[in-house]
Amino acid sequence: KQLGLAMHNYHDTHRVLPPGDVNAGGYDCAWLGTQETRNHTGMLFILPFIDQANLYNQINFSMATGSADGNGLCTAPAAGIQTSVTSRPIVVFECPSDSYSSGPQSYSSNTAYTLTRDYRTSYAFVYIRYNSGGPYETASTVKTAFGHNGAARMRDFSDGTSNSVLMMETPMEKQSYIRGPFWATYVATGPVLAA
């Protein structure tokens, strides 16, 4: 309920919903060209609307969330400084009835999906996940409220918002420690795949 209200308040302020992610990376930076990988999640953008404005104001959005990896997060600068801000659990992003706690997760590889002390969230935006080479699903019939580097406006919901799902709950315990969603850093397993 609080996250839904936060998204409505974000929309009232910006006249658009928050993006699902900003400049999400892929398994291979070669296809990105000059795009600067940021791997920001939409959760970062609703922080001021869940009483986390102080934390939001500490985030440098010109830097990636996560950390520099073998590819240096493509052309983005190293992001180690961000971990002091993004490596915190946020109570609103955790379901109170889900008692599983994995603590902060770290994952380093030669991919653009690199985590440093990131916390999972119990909630995921419903949209098409992004991966190496682009979105998994590109059919024009697949419409979601959130997108990569953008999102919908309330007026875009042709059947009204009461018939739309923006977020879904997902268990904190996963098959692998790299599985998302994480509240601060985008990984391809974070969003709920819409198909």
mmCIF file with all atom_site columns, C-alpha atoms in Angstrom:
data_model
loop_
_atom_site.group_PDB
_atom_site.id
_atom_site.type_symbol
_atom_site.label_atom_id
_atom_site.label_alt_id
_atom_site.label_comp_id
_atom_site.label_asym_id
_atom_site.label_entity_id
_atom_site.label_seq_id
_atom_site.pdbx_PDB_ins_code
_atom_site.Cartn_x
_atom_site.Cartn_y
_atom_site.Cartn_z
_atom_site.occupancy
_atom_site.B_iso_or_equiv
_atom_site.pdbx_formal_charge
_atom_site.auth_seq_id
_atom_site.auth_comp_id
_atom_site.auth_asym_id
_atom_site.auth_atom_id
_atom_site.pdbx_PDB_model_num
ATOM 1   C CA . LYS A 1 1   ? 0.000  0.000   0.000   1.00 0.00 ? 1   LYS A CA 1
ATOM 2   C CA . GLN A 1 2   ? 2.773  2.438   0.950   1.00 0.00 ? 2   GLN A CA 1
ATOM 3   C CA . LEU A 1 3   ? 4.686  1.706   -2.263  1.00 0.00 ? 3   LEU A CA 1
ATOM 4   C CA . GLY A 1 4   ? 1.559  2.158   -4.370  1.00 0.00 ? 4   GLY A CA 1
ATOM 5   C CA . LEU A 1 5   ? 0.924  5.500   -2.701  1.00 0.00 ? 5   LEU A CA 1
ATOM 6   C CA . ALA A 1 6   ? 4.571  6.458   -3.272  1.00 0.00 ? 6   ALA A CA 1
ATOM 7   C CA . MET A 1 7   ? 4.221  5.744   -6.984  1.00 0.00 ? 7   MET A CA 1
ATOM 8   C CA . HIS A 1 8   ? 1.051  7.824   -7.211  1.00 0.00 ? 8   HIS A CA 1
ATOM 9   C CA . ASN A 1 9   ? 2.807  10.678  -5.384  1.00 0.00 ? 9   ASN A CA 1
ATOM 10  C CA . TYR A 1 10  ? 5.796  10.355  -7.717  1.00 0.00 ? 10  TYR A CA 1
ATOM 11  C CA . HIS A 1 11  ? 3.397  10.600  -10.651 1.00 0.00 ? 11  HIS A CA 1
ATOM 12  C CA . ASP A 1 12  ? 1.658  13.642  -9.145  1.00 0.00 ? 12  ASP A CA 1
ATOM 13  C CA . THR A 1 13  ? 5.046  15.353  -8.843  1.00 0.00 ? 13  THR A CA 1
ATOM 14  C CA . HIS A 1 14  ? 6.624  14.321  -12.165 1.00 0.00 ? 14  HIS A CA 1
ATOM 15  C CA . ARG A 1 15  ? 3.515  13.644  -14.293 1.00 0.00 ? 15  ARG A CA 1
ATOM 16  C CA . VAL A 1 16  ? 4.915  10.195  -15.142 1.00 0.00 ? 16  VAL A CA 1
ATOM 17  C CA . LEU A 1 17  ? 5.618  6.977   -13.214 1.00 0.00 ? 17  LEU A CA 1
ATOM 18  C CA . PRO A 1 18  ? 9.231  6.231   -12.243 1.00 0.00 ? 18  PRO A CA 1
ATOM 19  C CA . PRO A 1 19  ? 11.301 4.321   -14.806 1.00 0.00 ? 19  PRO A CA 1
ATOM 20  C CA . GLY A 1 20  ? 11.681 0.585   -14.284 1.00 0.00 ? 20  GLY A CA 1
ATOM 21  C CA . ASP A 1 21  ? 15.426 1.056   -14.607 1.00 0.00 ? 21  ASP A CA 1
ATOM 22  C CA . VAL A 1 22  ? 17.895 3.599   -15.935 1.00 0.00 ? 22  VAL A CA 1
ATOM 23  C CA . ASN A 1 23  ? 20.580 2.510   -18.398 1.00 0.00 ? 23  ASN A CA 1
ATOM 24  C CA . ALA A 1 24  ? 20.501 -1.140  -17.399 1.00 0.00 ? 24  ALA A CA 1
ATOM 25  C CA . GLY A 1 25  ? 23.581 -3.063  -18.423 1.00 0.00 ? 25  GLY A CA 1
ATOM 26  C CA . GLY A 1 26  ? 23.815 -6.434  -20.063 1.00 0.00 ? 26  GLY A CA 1
ATOM 27  C CA . TYR A 1 27  ? 25.993 -9.466  -19.917 1.00 0.00 ? 27  TYR A CA 1
ATOM 28  C CA . ASP A 1 28  ? 28.281 -7.882  -22.472 1.00 0.00 ? 28  ASP A CA 1
ATOM 29  C CA . CYS A 1 29  ? 29.120 -4.207  -22.727 1.00 0.00 ? 29  CYS A CA 1
ATOM 30  C CA . ALA A 1 30  ? 30.011 -4.463  -26.414 1.00 0.00 ? 30  ALA A CA 1
ATOM 31  C CA . TRP A 1 31  ? 26.412 -4.019  -27.553 1.00 0.00 ? 31  TRP A CA 1
ATOM 32  C CA . LEU A 1 32  ? 25.929 -0.905  -25.430 1.00 0.00 ? 32  LEU A CA 1
ATOM 33  C CA . GLY A 1 33  ? 28.155 1.291   -27.565 1.00 0.00 ? 33  GLY A CA 1
ATOM 34  C CA . THR A 1 34  ? 28.456 4.678   -25.893 1.00 0.00 ? 34  THR A CA 1
ATOM 35  C CA . GLN A 1 35  ? 25.543 4.194   -23.496 1.00 0.00 ? 35  GLN A CA 1
ATOM 36  C CA . GLU A 1 36  ? 26.688 4.681   -19.935 1.00 0.00 ? 36  GLU A CA 1
ATOM 37  C CA . THR A 1 37  ? 25.494 1.809   -17.794 1.00 0.00 ? 37  THR A CA 1
ATOM 38  C CA . ARG A 1 38  ? 23.939 3.007   -14.546 1.00 0.00 ? 38  ARG A CA 1
ATOM 39  C CA . ASN A 1 39  ? 21.848 0.017   -13.405 1.00 0.00 ? 39  ASN A CA 1
ATOM 40  C CA . HIS A 1 40  ? 19.553 2.276   -11.344 1.00 0.00 ? 40  HIS A CA 1
ATOM 41  C CA . THR A 1 41  ? 16.231 0.755   -10.306 1.00 0.00 ? 41  THR A CA 1
ATOM 42  C CA . GLY A 1 42  ? 12.890 2.501   -10.125 1.00 0.00 ? 42  GLY A CA 1
ATOM 43  C CA . MET A 1 43  ? 13.003 1.996   -6.355  1.00 0.00 ? 43  MET A CA 1
ATOM 44  C CA . LEU A 1 44  ? 15.689 4.674   -6.111  1.00 0.00 ? 44  LEU A CA 1
ATOM 45  C CA . PHE A 1 45  ? 13.323 7.251   -7.569  1.00 0.00 ? 45  PHE A CA 1
ATOM 46  C CA . ILE A 1 46  ? 10.522 6.676   -5.070  1.00 0.00 ? 46  ILE A CA 1
ATOM 47  C CA . LEU A 1 47  ? 12.777 7.043   -2.006  1.00 0.00 ? 47  LEU A CA 1
ATOM 48  C CA . PRO A 1 48  ? 11.636 10.650  -1.307  1.00 0.00 ? 48  PRO A CA 1
ATOM 49  C CA . PHE A 1 49  ? 8.037  9.406   -1.279  1.00 0.00 ? 49  PHE A CA 1
ATOM 50  C CA . ILE A 1 50  ? 8.670  6.771   1.418   1.00 0.00 ? 50  ILE A CA 1
ATOM 51  C CA . ASP A 1 51  ? 10.343 9.157   3.874   1.00 0.00 ? 51  ASP A CA 1
ATOM 52  C CA . GLN A 1 52  ? 13.844 8.452   2.537   1.00 0.00 ? 52  GLN A CA 1
ATOM 53  C CA . ALA A 1 53  ? 14.573 11.865  0.973   1.00 0.00 ? 53  ALA A CA 1
ATOM 54  C CA . ASN A 1 54  ? 17.833 12.192  2.916   1.00 0.00 ? 54  ASN A CA 1
ATOM 55  C CA . LEU A 1 55  ? 19.100 8.917   1.445   1.00 0.00 ? 55  LEU A CA 1
ATOM 56  C CA . TYR A 1 56  ? 17.878 9.885   -2.037  1.00 0.00 ? 56  TYR A CA 1
ATOM 57  C CA . ASN A 1 57  ? 19.765 13.190  -1.853  1.00 0.00 ? 57  ASN A CA 1
ATOM 58  C CA . GLN A 1 58  ? 23.031 11.330  -1.184  1.00 0.00 ? 58  GLN A CA 1
ATOM 59  C CA . ILE A 1 59  ? 22.826 9.288   -4.398  1.00 0.00 ? 59  ILE A CA 1
ATOM 60  C CA . ASN A 1 60  ? 24.918 10.474  -7.317  1.00 0.00 ? 60  ASN A CA 1
ATOM 61  C CA . PHE A 1 61  ? 22.746 9.552   -10.293 1.00 0.00 ? 61  PHE A CA 1
ATOM 62  C CA . SER A 1 62  ? 25.573 10.282  -12.726 1.00 0.00 ? 62  SER A CA 1
ATOM 63  C CA . MET A 1 63  ? 27.369 7.241   -11.287 1.00 0.00 ? 63  MET A CA 1
ATOM 64  C CA . ALA A 1 64  ? 26.328 3.606   -11.513 1.00 0.00 ? 64  ALA A CA 1
ATOM 65  C CA . THR A 1 65  ? 24.834 1.680   -8.638  1.00 0.00 ? 65  THR A CA 1
ATOM 66  C CA . GLY A 1 66  ? 26.670 -1.528  -8.018  1.00 0.00 ? 66  GLY A CA 1
ATOM 67  C CA . SER A 1 67  ? 30.417 -1.427  -8.384  1.00 0.00 ? 67  SER A CA 1
ATOM 68  C CA . ALA A 1 68  ? 32.992 -1.310  -11.114 1.00 0.00 ? 68  ALA A CA 1
ATOM 69  C CA . ASP A 1 69  ? 33.678 -4.720  -12.558 1.00 0.00 ? 69  ASP A CA 1
ATOM 70  C CA . GLY A 1 70  ? 35.856 -6.216  -15.274 1.00 0.00 ? 70  GLY A CA 1
ATOM 71  C CA . ASN A 1 71  ? 34.178 -4.009  -17.853 1.00 0.00 ? 71  ASN A CA 1
ATOM 72  C CA . GLY A 1 72  ? 34.228 -0.924  -15.646 1.00 0.00 ? 72  GLY A CA 1
ATOM 73  C CA . LEU A 1 73  ? 30.437 -0.832  -15.987 1.00 0.00 ? 73  LEU A CA 1
ATOM 74  C CA . CYS A 1 74  ? 31.014 0.005   -19.631 1.00 0.00 ? 74  CYS A CA 1
ATOM 75  C CA . THR A 1 75  ? 31.691 3.730   -19.964 1.00 0.00 ? 75  THR A CA 1
ATOM 76  C CA . ALA A 1 76  ? 30.302 4.682   -16.572 1.00 0.00 ? 76  ALA A CA 1
ATOM 77  C CA . PRO A 1 77  ? 32.743 5.756   -13.874 1.00 0.00 ? 77  PRO A CA 1
ATOM 78  C CA . ALA A 1 78  ? 33.518 3.409   -11.007 1.00 0.00 ? 78  ALA A CA 1
ATOM 79  C CA . ALA A 1 79  ? 30.752 3.421   -8.430  1.00 0.00 ? 79  ALA A CA 1
ATOM 80  C CA . GLY A 1 80  ? 32.302 2.274   -5.162  1.00 0.00 ? 80  GLY A CA 1
ATOM 81  C CA . ILE A 1 81  ? 31.263 5.516   -3.488  1.00 0.00 ? 81  ILE A CA 1
ATOM 82  C CA . GLN A 1 82  ? 27.611 4.602   -4.021  1.00 0.00 ? 82  GLN A CA 1
ATOM 83  C CA . THR A 1 83  ? 27.768 1.542   -1.779  1.00 0.00 ? 83  THR A CA 1
ATOM 84  C CA . SER A 1 84  ? 27.808 3.666   1.376   1.00 0.00 ? 84  SER A CA 1
ATOM 85  C CA . VAL A 1 85  ? 24.366 4.861   0.328   1.00 0.00 ? 85  VAL A CA 1
ATOM 86  C CA . THR A 1 86  ? 22.857 1.883   -1.466  1.00 0.00 ? 86  THR A CA 1
ATOM 87  C CA . SER A 1 87  ? 24.034 -0.927  0.833   1.00 0.00 ? 87  SER A CA 1
ATOM 88  C CA . ARG A 1 88  ? 21.326 -0.314  3.425   1.00 0.00 ? 88  ARG A CA 1
ATOM 89  C CA . PRO A 1 89  ? 18.214 -2.356  4.075   1.00 0.00 ? 89  PRO A CA 1
ATOM 90  C CA . ILE A 1 90  ? 15.024 -0.318  3.604   1.00 0.00 ? 90  ILE A CA 1
ATOM 91  C CA . VAL A 1 91  ? 12.201 -1.610  5.810   1.00 0.00 ? 91  VAL A CA 1
ATOM 92  C CA . VAL A 1 92  ? 9.458  -0.468  3.410   1.00 0.00 ? 92  VAL A CA 1
ATOM 93  C CA . PHE A 1 93  ? 11.006 -2.630  0.675   1.00 0.00 ? 93  PHE A CA 1
ATOM 94  C CA . GLU A 1 94  ? 10.751 -5.769  2.835   1.00 0.00 ? 94  GLU A CA 1
ATOM 95  C CA . CYS A 1 95  ? 7.543  -7.714  3.453   1.00 0.00 ? 95  CYS A CA 1
ATOM 96  C CA . PRO A 1 96  ? 7.067  -7.939  7.244   1.00 0.00 ? 96  PRO A CA 1
ATOM 97  C CA . SER A 1 97  ? 5.718  -11.509 6.998   1.00 0.00 ? 97  SER A CA 1
ATOM 98  C CA . ASP A 1 98  ? 8.753  -12.774 5.044   1.00 0.00 ? 98  ASP A CA 1
ATOM 99  C CA . SER A 1 99  ? 11.177 -13.730 7.800   1.00 0.00 ? 99  SER A CA 1
ATOM 100 C CA . TYR A 1 100 ? 14.001 -14.806 5.475   1.00 0.00 ? 100 TYR A CA 1
ATOM 101 C CA . SER A 1 101 ? 16.984 -12.483 5.539   1.00 0.00 ? 101 SER A CA 1
ATOM 102 C CA . SER A 1 102 ? 19.973 -13.116 3.330   1.00 0.00 ? 102 SER A CA 1
ATOM 103 C CA . GLY A 1 103 ? 21.740 -9.944  4.383   1.00 0.00 ? 103 GLY A CA 1
ATOM 104 C CA . PRO A 1 104 ? 23.641 -7.890  1.836   1.00 0.00 ? 104 PRO A CA 1
ATOM 105 C CA . GLN A 1 105 ? 24.674 -9.672  -1.371  1.00 0.00 ? 105 GLN A CA 1
ATOM 106 C CA . SER A 1 106 ? 27.832 -9.152  -3.399  1.00 0.00 ? 106 SER A CA 1
ATOM 107 C CA . TYR A 1 107 ? 28.570 -10.539 -6.833  1.00 0.00 ? 107 TYR A CA 1
ATOM 108 C CA . SER A 1 108 ? 31.462 -9.714  -9.092  1.00 0.00 ? 108 SER A CA 1
ATOM 109 C CA . SER A 1 109 ? 32.115 -10.954 -12.595 1.00 0.00 ? 109 SER A CA 1
ATOM 110 C CA . ASN A 1 110 ? 33.021 -9.708  -16.029 1.00 0.00 ? 110 ASN A CA 1
ATOM 111 C CA . THR A 1 111 ? 29.427 -8.619  -16.601 1.00 0.00 ? 111 THR A CA 1
ATOM 112 C CA . ALA A 1 112 ? 27.731 -5.279  -16.063 1.00 0.00 ? 112 ALA A CA 1
ATOM 113 C CA . TYR A 1 113 ? 25.502 -6.802  -13.376 1.00 0.00 ? 113 TYR A CA 1
ATOM 114 C CA . THR A 1 114 ? 27.752 -6.424  -10.357 1.00 0.00 ? 114 THR A CA 1
ATOM 115 C CA . LEU A 1 115 ? 26.543 -6.048  -6.778  1.00 0.00 ? 115 LEU A CA 1
ATOM 116 C CA . THR A 1 116 ? 28.362 -4.776  -3.731  1.00 0.00 ? 116 THR A CA 1
ATOM 117 C CA . ARG A 1 117 ? 26.526 -5.287  -0.434  1.00 0.00 ? 117 ARG A CA 1
ATOM 118 C CA . ASP A 1 118 ? 23.099 -4.856  -2.046  1.00 0.00 ? 118 ASP A CA 1
ATOM 119 C CA . TYR A 1 119 ? 19.858 -5.761  -0.294  1.00 0.00 ? 119 TYR A CA 1
ATOM 120 C CA . ARG A 1 120 ? 16.952 -7.566  -1.880  1.00 0.00 ? 120 ARG A CA 1
ATOM 121 C CA . THR A 1 121 ? 13.461 -6.165  -1.947  1.00 0.00 ? 121 THR A CA 1
ATOM 122 C CA . SER A 1 122 ? 10.253 -8.148  -1.523  1.00 0.00 ? 122 SER A CA 1
ATOM 123 C CA . TYR A 1 123 ? 8.633  -6.202  -4.344  1.00 0.00 ? 123 TYR A CA 1
ATOM 124 C CA . ALA A 1 124 ? 9.294  -6.075  -8.069  1.00 0.00 ? 124 ALA A CA 1
ATOM 125 C CA . PHE A 1 125 ? 8.062  -3.736  -10.765 1.00 0.00 ? 125 PHE A CA 1
ATOM 126 C CA . VAL A 1 126 ? 6.060  -5.521  -13.442 1.00 0.00 ? 126 VAL A CA 1
ATOM 127 C CA . TYR A 1 127 ? 7.799  -4.903  -16.752 1.00 0.00 ? 127 TYR A CA 1
ATOM 128 C CA . ILE A 1 128 ? 9.920  -6.556  -19.400 1.00 0.00 ? 128 ILE A CA 1
ATOM 129 C CA . ARG A 1 129 ? 13.365 -7.380  -18.158 1.00 0.00 ? 129 ARG A CA 1
ATOM 130 C CA . TYR A 1 130 ? 16.385 -6.229  -20.064 1.00 0.00 ? 130 TYR A CA 1
ATOM 131 C CA . ASN A 1 131 ? 19.331 -8.386  -21.006 1.00 0.00 ? 131 ASN A CA 1
ATOM 132 C CA . SER A 1 132 ? 22.281 -8.478  -23.358 1.00 0.00 ? 132 SER A CA 1
ATOM 133 C CA . GLY A 1 133 ? 21.164 -7.064  -26.664 1.00 0.00 ? 133 GLY A CA 1
ATOM 134 C CA . GLY A 1 134 ? 17.947 -5.499  -25.429 1.00 0.00 ? 134 GLY A CA 1
ATOM 135 C CA . PRO A 1 135 ? 14.595 -6.453  -23.921 1.00 0.00 ? 135 PRO A CA 1
ATOM 136 C CA . TYR A 1 136 ? 13.544 -10.102 -23.753 1.00 0.00 ? 136 TYR A CA 1
ATOM 137 C CA . GLU A 1 137 ? 10.136 -9.348  -25.223 1.00 0.00 ? 137 GLU A CA 1
ATOM 138 C CA . THR A 1 138 ? 9.515  -6.724  -27.878 1.00 0.00 ? 138 THR A CA 1
ATOM 139 C CA . ALA A 1 139 ? 5.993  -7.612  -29.027 1.00 0.00 ? 139 ALA A CA 1
ATOM 140 C CA . SER A 1 140 ? 3.872  -4.507  -29.450 1.00 0.00 ? 140 SER A CA 1
ATOM 141 C CA . THR A 1 141 ? 1.054  -6.251  -27.573 1.00 0.00 ? 141 THR A CA 1
ATOM 142 C CA . VAL A 1 142 ? 3.118  -6.371  -24.387 1.00 0.00 ? 142 VAL A CA 1
ATOM 143 C CA . LYS A 1 143 ? 2.451  -3.139  -22.537 1.00 0.00 ? 143 LYS A CA 1
ATOM 144 C CA . THR A 1 144 ? 3.721  -2.406  -19.054 1.00 0.00 ? 144 THR A CA 1
ATOM 145 C CA . ALA A 1 145 ? 3.637  0.714   -16.895 1.00 0.00 ? 145 ALA A CA 1
ATOM 146 C CA . PHE A 1 146 ? 7.401  0.732   -16.453 1.00 0.00 ? 146 PHE A CA 1
ATOM 147 C CA . GLY A 1 147 ? 10.120 0.693   -19.033 1.00 0.00 ? 147 GLY A CA 1
ATOM 148 C CA . HIS A 1 148 ? 13.810 1.087   -19.548 1.00 0.00 ? 148 HIS A CA 1
ATOM 149 C CA . ASN A 1 149 ? 14.675 4.766   -19.129 1.00 0.00 ? 149 ASN A CA 1
ATOM 150 C CA . GLY A 1 150 ? 11.000 5.691   -19.059 1.00 0.00 ? 150 GLY A CA 1
ATOM 151 C CA . ALA A 1 151 ? 7.492  4.869   -17.906 1.00 0.00 ? 151 ALA A CA 1
ATOM 152 C CA . ALA A 1 152 ? 3.821  5.480   -18.548 1.00 0.00 ? 152 ALA A CA 1
ATOM 153 C CA . ARG A 1 153 ? 1.562  8.302   -17.468 1.00 0.00 ? 153 ARG A CA 1
ATOM 154 C CA . MET A 1 154 ? -1.729 7.589   -15.739 1.00 0.00 ? 154 MET A CA 1
ATOM 155 C CA . ARG A 1 155 ? -3.588 8.684   -18.866 1.00 0.00 ? 155 ARG A CA 1
ATOM 156 C CA . ASP A 1 156 ? -1.885 5.806   -20.741 1.00 0.00 ? 156 ASP A CA 1
ATOM 157 C CA . PHE A 1 157 ? -3.909 3.236   -18.765 1.00 0.00 ? 157 PHE A CA 1
ATOM 158 C CA . SER A 1 158 ? -6.755 2.817   -21.240 1.00 0.00 ? 158 SER A CA 1
ATOM 159 C CA . ASP A 1 159 ? -8.709 0.495   -18.926 1.00 0.00 ? 159 ASP A CA 1
ATOM 160 C CA . GLY A 1 160 ? -7.950 2.432   -15.732 1.00 0.00 ? 160 GLY A CA 1
ATOM 161 C CA . THR A 1 161 ? -5.423 1.878   -12.984 1.00 0.00 ? 161 THR A CA 1
ATOM 162 C CA . SER A 1 162 ? -7.730 -0.340  -10.908 1.00 0.00 ? 162 SER A CA 1
ATOM 163 C CA . ASN A 1 163 ? -7.291 -3.066  -13.549 1.00 0.00 ? 163 ASN A CA 1
ATOM 164 C CA . SER A 1 164 ? -3.492 -2.776  -13.670 1.00 0.00 ? 164 SER A CA 1
ATOM 165 C CA . VAL A 1 165 ? -0.717 -4.420  -11.684 1.00 0.00 ? 165 VAL A CA 1
ATOM 166 C CA . LEU A 1 166 ? 2.301  -2.189  -11.069 1.00 0.00 ? 166 LEU A CA 1
ATOM 167 C CA . MET A 1 167 ? 4.216  -4.296  -8.549  1.00 0.00 ? 167 MET A CA 1
ATOM 168 C CA . MET A 1 168 ? 4.198  -7.858  -7.292  1.00 0.00 ? 168 MET A CA 1
ATOM 169 C CA . GLU A 1 169 ? 5.517  -9.440  -4.144  1.00 0.00 ? 169 GLU A CA 1
ATOM 170 C CA . THR A 1 170 ? 8.370  -11.880 -4.552  1.00 0.00 ? 170 THR A CA 1
ATOM 171 C CA . PRO A 1 171 ? 9.930  -14.053 -1.809  1.00 0.00 ? 171 PRO A CA 1
ATOM 172 C CA . MET A 1 172 ? 13.238 -12.911 -0.350  1.00 0.00 ? 172 MET A CA 1
ATOM 173 C CA . GLU A 1 173 ? 14.712 -16.430 -0.431  1.00 0.00 ? 173 GLU A CA 1
ATOM 174 C CA . LYS A 1 174 ? 16.032 -17.238 -3.912  1.00 0.00 ? 174 LYS A CA 1
ATOM 175 C CA . GLN A 1 175 ? 17.673 -20.183 -5.666  1.00 0.00 ? 175 GLN A CA 1
ATOM 176 C CA . SER A 1 176 ? 20.873 -18.183 -6.092  1.00 0.00 ? 176 SER A CA 1
ATOM 177 C CA . TYR A 1 177 ? 22.390 -15.233 -4.261  1.00 0.00 ? 177 TYR A CA 1
ATOM 178 C CA . ILE A 1 178 ? 22.531 -13.195 -7.501  1.00 0.00 ? 178 ILE A CA 1
ATOM 179 C CA . ARG A 1 179 ? 18.762 -13.425 -8.035  1.00 0.00 ? 179 ARG A CA 1
ATOM 180 C CA . GLY A 1 180 ? 16.904 -10.165 -7.571  1.00 0.00 ? 180 GLY A CA 1
ATOM 181 C CA . PRO A 1 181 ? 15.171 -7.934  -7.246  1.00 0.00 ? 181 PRO A CA 1
ATOM 182 C CA . PHE A 1 182 ? 17.502 -5.646  -5.349  1.00 0.00 ? 182 PHE A CA 1
ATOM 183 C CA . TRP A 1 183 ? 16.251 -2.211  -4.387  1.00 0.00 ? 183 TRP A CA 1
ATOM 184 C CA . ALA A 1 184 ? 19.278 -0.215  -5.536  1.00 0.00 ? 184 ALA A CA 1
ATOM 185 C CA . THR A 1 185 ? 20.996 -2.114  -8.347  1.00 0.00 ? 185 THR A CA 1
ATOM 186 C CA . TYR A 1 186 ? 19.354 -3.566  -11.457 1.00 0.00 ? 186 TYR A CA 1
ATOM 187 C CA . VAL A 1 187 ? 19.981 -7.201  -12.332 1.00 0.00 ? 187 VAL A CA 1
ATOM 188 C CA . ALA A 1 188 ? 18.233 -9.045  -15.174 1.00 0.00 ? 188 ALA A CA 1
ATOM 189 C CA . THR A 1 189 ? 16.415 -11.248 -12.658 1.00 0.00 ? 189 THR A CA 1
ATOM 190 C CA . GLY A 1 190 ? 14.883 -8.233  -10.896 1.00 0.00 ? 190 GLY A CA 1
ATOM 191 C CA . PRO A 1 191 ? 11.713 -7.264  -12.737 1.00 0.00 ? 191 PRO A CA 1
ATOM 192 C CA . VAL A 1 192 ? 8.766  -9.551  -13.139 1.00 0.00 ? 192 VAL A CA 1
ATOM 193 C CA . LEU A 1 193 ? 8.813  -10.670 -16.766 1.00 0.00 ? 193 LEU A CA 1
ATOM 194 C CA . ALA A 1 194 ? 5.670  -9.533  -18.493 1.00 0.00 ? 194 ALA A CA 1
ATOM 195 C CA . ALA A 1 195 ? 4.637  -11.705 -21.397 1.00 0.00 ? 195 ALA A CA 1
#
